Amino acid sequence: QVQLVESGGGLVPTGGSLRLSCATSGRTFSRNGMGWFRQAPGKEREFVAAISWSTGTTFYEDSVKGRFTISRDSAENTVYLQMNSLKPEDTAVYYCAASTLYSLSNYASRYDIWGQGTQVTVSS
């Protein structure tokens, strides 16, 4: 059983920073890409960022470009999301996901394994 476990969420003021982590536990598996998604109350889950596990190539949703950075530590089987200059509209539950087929995708349906989510709240 593979599990993705997110951590690092919390409450921060506008302009603040948070670093989310997504650790893998359980059996090893072949992954091509990792992604971060978020879901605000009453809204659909939306793509935030993705990274190719083998090349480190990254891809961002337009509203987070220049503020968020996705990275991975292959030795630790962990992916990170550094979030700077946070805004109230970034408030959401953030989910980590792994794709065994796709290396860099913004489609939630292409991700096979999901974490439980971590709450990020940005106060105005």
Short mmCIF file of N, CA and C in Angstrom, two decimals:
data_model
loop_
_atom_site.label_atom_id
_atom_site.label_comp_id
_atom_site.label_asym_id
_atom_site.label_seq_id
_atom_site.Cartn_x
_atom_site.Cartn_y
_atom_site.Cartn_z
N GLN A 1 0.84 -1.19 0.00
CA GLN A 1 0.00 0.00 0.00
C GLN A 1 0.88 1.24 0.00
N VAL A 2 0.68 2.11 -0.97
CA VAL A 2 1.43 3.36 -1.05
C VAL A 2 0.60 4.48 -0.45
N GLN A 3 1.23 5.30 0.32
CA GLN A 3 0.54 6.44 0.89
C GLN A 3 1.33 7.71 0.66
N LEU A 4 0.63 8.78 0.38
CA LEU A 4 1.23 10.11 0.31
C LEU A 4 0.74 10.88 1.52
N VAL A 5 1.67 11.47 2.25
CA VAL A 5 1.32 12.17 3.48
C VAL A 5 1.80 13.61 3.39
N GLU A 6 0.84 14.54 3.36
CA GLU A 6 1.17 15.95 3.30
C GLU A 6 1.34 16.52 4.70
N SER A 7 2.16 17.55 4.78
CA SER A 7 2.34 18.28 6.04
C SER A 7 2.77 19.70 5.70
N GLY A 8 2.72 20.58 6.71
CA GLY A 8 3.21 21.93 6.53
C GLY A 8 2.15 22.99 6.37
N GLY A 9 0.88 22.60 6.33
CA GLY A 9 -0.17 23.59 6.22
C GLY A 9 -0.33 24.38 7.51
N GLY A 10 -1.14 25.43 7.44
CA GLY A 10 -1.36 26.25 8.63
C GLY A 10 -2.03 27.56 8.30
N LEU A 11 -2.00 28.45 9.28
CA LEU A 11 -2.60 29.78 9.14
C LEU A 11 -1.48 30.82 9.04
N VAL A 12 -1.52 31.62 7.99
CA VAL A 12 -0.52 32.66 7.80
C VAL A 12 -1.20 33.94 7.37
N PRO A 13 -0.59 35.10 7.62
CA PRO A 13 -1.15 36.36 7.15
C PRO A 13 -0.86 36.56 5.66
N THR A 14 -1.58 37.47 5.06
CA THR A 14 -1.32 37.82 3.66
C THR A 14 0.14 38.24 3.50
N GLY A 15 0.77 37.72 2.46
CA GLY A 15 2.18 38.01 2.23
C GLY A 15 3.13 37.02 2.87
N GLY A 16 2.61 36.14 3.68
CA GLY A 16 3.45 35.17 4.37
C GLY A 16 3.83 33.99 3.49
N SER A 17 4.56 33.05 4.08
CA SER A 17 5.07 31.89 3.36
C SER A 17 4.78 30.60 4.12
N LEU A 18 4.65 29.54 3.37
CA LEU A 18 4.54 28.21 3.92
C LEU A 18 5.27 27.24 2.99
N ARG A 19 5.75 26.14 3.57
CA ARG A 19 6.36 25.09 2.77
C ARG A 19 5.62 23.79 3.04
N LEU A 20 4.98 23.28 2.02
CA LEU A 20 4.28 22.01 2.14
C LEU A 20 5.21 20.86 1.74
N SER A 21 5.06 19.75 2.44
CA SER A 21 5.84 18.56 2.12
C SER A 21 4.89 17.41 1.83
N CYS A 22 5.33 16.51 0.96
CA CYS A 22 4.54 15.32 0.64
C CYS A 22 5.50 14.13 0.65
N ALA A 23 5.38 13.32 1.67
CA ALA A 23 6.26 12.17 1.83
C ALA A 23 5.54 10.89 1.40
N THR A 24 6.33 9.97 0.86
CA THR A 24 5.78 8.69 0.42
C THR A 24 6.09 7.62 1.45
N SER A 25 5.09 6.85 1.80
CA SER A 25 5.31 5.71 2.70
C SER A 25 4.73 4.46 2.07
N GLY A 26 5.16 3.32 2.57
CA GLY A 26 4.69 2.05 2.02
C GLY A 26 5.62 1.52 0.96
N ARG A 27 5.13 0.68 0.11
CA ARG A 27 5.98 0.05 -0.90
C ARG A 27 6.44 1.07 -1.94
N THR A 28 7.55 0.80 -2.54
CA THR A 28 8.03 1.68 -3.59
C THR A 28 7.17 1.49 -4.84
N PHE A 29 7.09 2.51 -5.65
CA PHE A 29 6.32 2.41 -6.88
C PHE A 29 6.97 3.31 -7.91
N SER A 30 6.67 3.02 -9.14
CA SER A 30 7.23 3.80 -10.23
C SER A 30 6.34 5.01 -10.48
N ARG A 31 6.92 6.15 -10.32
CA ARG A 31 6.15 7.37 -10.55
C ARG A 31 6.79 8.16 -11.66
N ASN A 32 6.00 8.76 -12.49
CA ASN A 32 6.50 9.63 -13.53
C ASN A 32 6.39 11.10 -13.16
N GLY A 33 5.34 11.44 -12.45
CA GLY A 33 5.16 12.83 -12.08
C GLY A 33 4.46 12.99 -10.75
N MET A 34 4.67 14.14 -10.16
CA MET A 34 4.00 14.50 -8.91
C MET A 34 3.33 15.85 -9.11
N GLY A 35 2.23 16.03 -8.42
CA GLY A 35 1.52 17.30 -8.56
C GLY A 35 0.92 17.77 -7.26
N TRP A 36 0.63 19.04 -7.22
CA TRP A 36 -0.12 19.65 -6.12
C TRP A 36 -1.40 20.22 -6.69
N PHE A 37 -2.50 19.95 -6.01
CA PHE A 37 -3.80 20.49 -6.35
C PHE A 37 -4.37 21.15 -5.10
N ARG A 38 -5.39 21.94 -5.26
CA ARG A 38 -6.04 22.56 -4.11
C ARG A 38 -7.54 22.65 -4.34
N GLN A 39 -8.26 22.69 -3.24
CA GLN A 39 -9.72 22.79 -3.32
C GLN A 39 -10.21 23.72 -2.22
N ALA A 40 -10.81 24.82 -2.64
CA ALA A 40 -11.39 25.79 -1.72
C ALA A 40 -12.85 25.40 -1.47
N PRO A 41 -13.43 25.85 -0.35
CA PRO A 41 -14.83 25.51 -0.04
C PRO A 41 -15.76 25.94 -1.17
N GLY A 42 -16.61 25.02 -1.60
CA GLY A 42 -17.59 25.32 -2.63
C GLY A 42 -17.03 25.37 -4.04
N LYS A 43 -15.76 25.03 -4.19
CA LYS A 43 -15.13 25.08 -5.52
C LYS A 43 -14.60 23.72 -5.90
N GLU A 44 -14.35 23.56 -7.19
CA GLU A 44 -13.77 22.31 -7.66
C GLU A 44 -12.27 22.28 -7.38
N ARG A 45 -11.74 21.04 -7.34
CA ARG A 45 -10.31 20.90 -7.15
C ARG A 45 -9.59 21.47 -8.38
N GLU A 46 -8.52 22.23 -8.13
CA GLU A 46 -7.80 22.84 -9.23
C GLU A 46 -6.30 22.54 -9.16
N PHE A 47 -5.68 22.53 -10.31
CA PHE A 47 -4.26 22.28 -10.44
C PHE A 47 -3.46 23.47 -9.91
N VAL A 48 -2.34 23.15 -9.26
CA VAL A 48 -1.44 24.19 -8.76
C VAL A 48 -0.08 24.08 -9.43
N ALA A 49 0.55 22.92 -9.33
CA ALA A 49 1.90 22.74 -9.87
C ALA A 49 2.19 21.27 -10.07
N ALA A 50 3.12 20.99 -10.99
CA ALA A 50 3.52 19.61 -11.25
C ALA A 50 5.01 19.56 -11.52
N ILE A 51 5.60 18.38 -11.28
CA ILE A 51 7.02 18.19 -11.53
C ILE A 51 7.26 16.80 -12.09
N SER A 52 8.12 16.74 -13.10
CA SER A 52 8.54 15.45 -13.63
C SER A 52 9.54 14.84 -12.65
N TRP A 53 9.25 13.60 -12.23
CA TRP A 53 10.13 13.00 -11.22
C TRP A 53 11.53 12.75 -11.77
N SER A 54 11.64 12.41 -13.04
CA SER A 54 12.95 12.06 -13.59
C SER A 54 13.77 13.27 -13.99
N THR A 55 13.13 14.29 -14.58
CA THR A 55 13.90 15.42 -15.09
C THR A 55 13.84 16.65 -14.20
N GLY A 56 12.84 16.73 -13.35
CA GLY A 56 12.69 17.91 -12.51
C GLY A 56 12.01 19.07 -13.22
N THR A 57 11.56 18.85 -14.44
CA THR A 57 10.83 19.90 -15.15
C THR A 57 9.56 20.24 -14.40
N THR A 58 9.24 21.54 -14.34
CA THR A 58 8.08 21.98 -13.57
C THR A 58 7.05 22.68 -14.44
N PHE A 59 5.86 22.77 -13.91
CA PHE A 59 4.72 23.36 -14.63
C PHE A 59 3.80 23.96 -13.59
N TYR A 60 3.35 25.22 -13.81
CA TYR A 60 2.56 25.92 -12.81
C TYR A 60 1.26 26.47 -13.39
N GLU A 61 0.29 26.54 -12.53
CA GLU A 61 -0.92 27.27 -12.86
C GLU A 61 -0.59 28.75 -12.86
N ASP A 62 -1.21 29.52 -13.75
CA ASP A 62 -0.80 30.91 -13.96
C ASP A 62 -0.83 31.76 -12.69
N SER A 63 -1.82 31.56 -11.84
CA SER A 63 -1.98 32.45 -10.69
C SER A 63 -0.90 32.25 -9.63
N VAL A 64 -0.14 31.17 -9.71
CA VAL A 64 0.90 30.92 -8.70
C VAL A 64 2.31 31.09 -9.25
N LYS A 65 2.41 31.32 -10.55
CA LYS A 65 3.74 31.49 -11.15
C LYS A 65 4.48 32.65 -10.49
N GLY A 66 5.74 32.43 -10.17
CA GLY A 66 6.54 33.46 -9.53
C GLY A 66 6.37 33.52 -8.02
N ARG A 67 5.37 32.83 -7.50
CA ARG A 67 5.15 32.82 -6.04
C ARG A 67 5.38 31.43 -5.44
N PHE A 68 5.01 30.41 -6.17
CA PHE A 68 5.14 29.03 -5.68
C PHE A 68 6.25 28.31 -6.42
N THR A 69 6.92 27.40 -5.72
CA THR A 69 7.96 26.59 -6.32
C THR A 69 7.78 25.14 -5.90
N ILE A 70 7.68 24.26 -6.88
CA ILE A 70 7.59 22.82 -6.61
C ILE A 70 8.97 22.22 -6.81
N SER A 71 9.34 21.30 -5.93
CA SER A 71 10.64 20.65 -6.04
C SER A 71 10.52 19.23 -5.50
N ARG A 72 11.54 18.41 -5.79
CA ARG A 72 11.50 17.04 -5.25
C ARG A 72 12.87 16.63 -4.77
N ASP A 73 12.86 15.74 -3.79
CA ASP A 73 14.06 15.13 -3.25
C ASP A 73 13.93 13.64 -3.52
N SER A 74 14.62 13.18 -4.56
CA SER A 74 14.47 11.79 -4.96
C SER A 74 14.95 10.82 -3.88
N ALA A 75 16.00 11.19 -3.19
CA ALA A 75 16.55 10.32 -2.15
C ALA A 75 15.57 10.14 -1.00
N GLU A 76 14.82 11.19 -0.70
CA GLU A 76 13.86 11.15 0.40
C GLU A 76 12.45 10.81 -0.06
N ASN A 77 12.26 10.64 -1.39
CA ASN A 77 10.93 10.37 -1.94
C ASN A 77 9.91 11.40 -1.46
N THR A 78 10.32 12.65 -1.51
CA THR A 78 9.48 13.72 -1.00
C THR A 78 9.38 14.83 -2.04
N VAL A 79 8.20 15.40 -2.14
CA VAL A 79 8.00 16.56 -3.00
C VAL A 79 7.56 17.73 -2.13
N TYR A 80 7.98 18.92 -2.51
CA TYR A 80 7.72 20.12 -1.73
C TYR A 80 6.97 21.15 -2.55
N LEU A 81 6.27 22.03 -1.85
CA LEU A 81 5.67 23.19 -2.48
C LEU A 81 5.98 24.39 -1.59
N GLN A 82 6.90 25.20 -2.04
CA GLN A 82 7.24 26.44 -1.34
C GLN A 82 6.29 27.52 -1.82
N MET A 83 5.56 28.12 -0.90
CA MET A 83 4.56 29.11 -1.24
C MET A 83 4.92 30.43 -0.59
N ASN A 84 5.19 31.43 -1.41
CA ASN A 84 5.54 32.77 -0.94
C ASN A 84 4.49 33.78 -1.37
N SER A 85 4.52 34.93 -0.76
CA SER A 85 3.57 36.01 -1.10
C SER A 85 2.14 35.49 -1.14
N LEU A 86 1.76 34.79 -0.10
CA LEU A 86 0.44 34.16 -0.08
C LEU A 86 -0.68 35.20 -0.02
N LYS A 87 -1.78 34.86 -0.67
CA LYS A 87 -2.94 35.74 -0.75
C LYS A 87 -4.15 35.00 -0.15
N PRO A 88 -5.16 35.73 0.28
CA PRO A 88 -6.36 35.07 0.82
C PRO A 88 -6.98 34.09 -0.17
N GLU A 89 -6.88 34.35 -1.45
CA GLU A 89 -7.45 33.44 -2.45
C GLU A 89 -6.67 32.14 -2.59
N ASP A 90 -5.53 32.03 -1.93
CA ASP A 90 -4.79 30.77 -1.90
C ASP A 90 -5.32 29.82 -0.82
N THR A 91 -6.24 30.31 -0.01
CA THR A 91 -6.82 29.49 1.04
C THR A 91 -7.54 28.29 0.45
N ALA A 92 -7.15 27.10 0.90
CA ALA A 92 -7.72 25.87 0.35
C ALA A 92 -7.11 24.68 1.08
N VAL A 93 -7.67 23.51 0.82
CA VAL A 93 -7.00 22.27 1.20
C VAL A 93 -6.10 21.89 0.03
N TYR A 94 -4.83 21.65 0.34
CA TYR A 94 -3.84 21.33 -0.69
C TYR A 94 -3.58 19.83 -0.66
N TYR A 95 -3.63 19.24 -1.86
CA TYR A 95 -3.45 17.80 -2.02
C TYR A 95 -2.22 17.51 -2.87
N CYS A 96 -1.49 16.52 -2.43
CA CYS A 96 -0.37 15.99 -3.19
C CYS A 96 -0.86 14.77 -3.97
N ALA A 97 -0.33 14.56 -5.18
CA ALA A 97 -0.76 13.43 -5.99
C ALA A 97 0.41 12.89 -6.81
N ALA A 98 0.34 11.59 -7.10
CA ALA A 98 1.37 10.94 -7.90
C ALA A 98 0.76 10.30 -9.13
N SER A 99 1.45 10.42 -10.26
CA SER A 99 1.01 9.79 -11.50
C SER A 99 2.01 8.74 -11.91
N THR A 100 1.51 7.54 -12.16
CA THR A 100 2.41 6.47 -12.60
C THR A 100 2.60 6.49 -14.11
N LEU A 101 1.77 7.25 -14.83
CA LEU A 101 1.86 7.26 -16.29
C LEU A 101 2.34 8.58 -16.87
N TYR A 102 1.94 9.69 -16.28
CA TYR A 102 2.20 10.99 -16.85
C TYR A 102 3.26 11.73 -16.04
N SER A 103 4.19 12.35 -16.74
CA SER A 103 5.29 13.01 -16.06
C SER A 103 4.99 14.46 -15.70
N LEU A 104 4.06 15.08 -16.41
CA LEU A 104 3.84 16.51 -16.17
C LEU A 104 2.43 16.83 -16.64
N SER A 105 1.47 16.72 -15.77
CA SER A 105 0.09 16.93 -16.18
C SER A 105 -0.64 17.82 -15.20
N ASN A 106 -1.58 18.60 -15.73
CA ASN A 106 -2.42 19.44 -14.90
C ASN A 106 -3.83 18.86 -14.77
N TYR A 107 -4.04 17.62 -15.22
CA TYR A 107 -5.34 16.96 -15.12
C TYR A 107 -5.37 16.04 -13.91
N ALA A 108 -6.30 16.30 -13.01
CA ALA A 108 -6.40 15.48 -11.80
C ALA A 108 -6.65 14.01 -12.15
N SER A 109 -7.36 13.76 -13.23
CA SER A 109 -7.70 12.39 -13.61
C SER A 109 -6.48 11.56 -13.99
N ARG A 110 -5.36 12.21 -14.25
CA ARG A 110 -4.13 11.49 -14.64
C ARG A 110 -3.27 11.12 -13.44
N TYR A 111 -3.75 11.40 -12.27
CA TYR A 111 -3.01 11.06 -11.05
C TYR A 111 -3.69 9.89 -10.35
N ASP A 112 -2.86 8.90 -9.96
CA ASP A 112 -3.39 7.65 -9.44
C ASP A 112 -3.49 7.62 -7.92
N ILE A 113 -2.57 8.30 -7.27
CA ILE A 113 -2.46 8.21 -5.82
C ILE A 113 -2.55 9.61 -5.24
N TRP A 114 -3.35 9.75 -4.20
CA TRP A 114 -3.60 11.05 -3.59
C TRP A 114 -3.34 11.00 -2.09
N GLY A 115 -2.88 12.14 -1.58
CA GLY A 115 -2.75 12.29 -0.14
C GLY A 115 -4.08 12.74 0.46
N GLN A 116 -4.08 12.91 1.78
CA GLN A 116 -5.30 13.25 2.49
C GLN A 116 -5.57 14.75 2.51
N GLY A 117 -4.58 15.54 2.17
CA GLY A 117 -4.74 16.98 2.13
C GLY A 117 -4.27 17.68 3.39
N THR A 118 -3.87 18.92 3.22
CA THR A 118 -3.46 19.76 4.36
C THR A 118 -4.05 21.15 4.15
N GLN A 119 -4.58 21.70 5.22
CA GLN A 119 -5.28 22.99 5.13
C GLN A 119 -4.30 24.15 5.13
N VAL A 120 -4.49 25.06 4.19
CA VAL A 120 -3.74 26.31 4.15
C VAL A 120 -4.76 27.44 4.24
N THR A 121 -4.58 28.30 5.23
CA THR A 121 -5.48 29.43 5.42
C THR A 121 -4.66 30.71 5.45
N VAL A 122 -5.01 31.64 4.57
CA VAL A 122 -4.31 32.92 4.50
C VAL A 122 -5.28 34.01 4.96
N SER A 123 -4.92 34.67 6.05
CA SER A 123 -5.79 35.69 6.61
C SER A 123 -5.56 37.02 5.94
N SER A 124 -6.64 37.79 5.78
CA SER A 124 -6.54 39.10 5.12
C SER A 124 -6.30 40.20 6.14
#
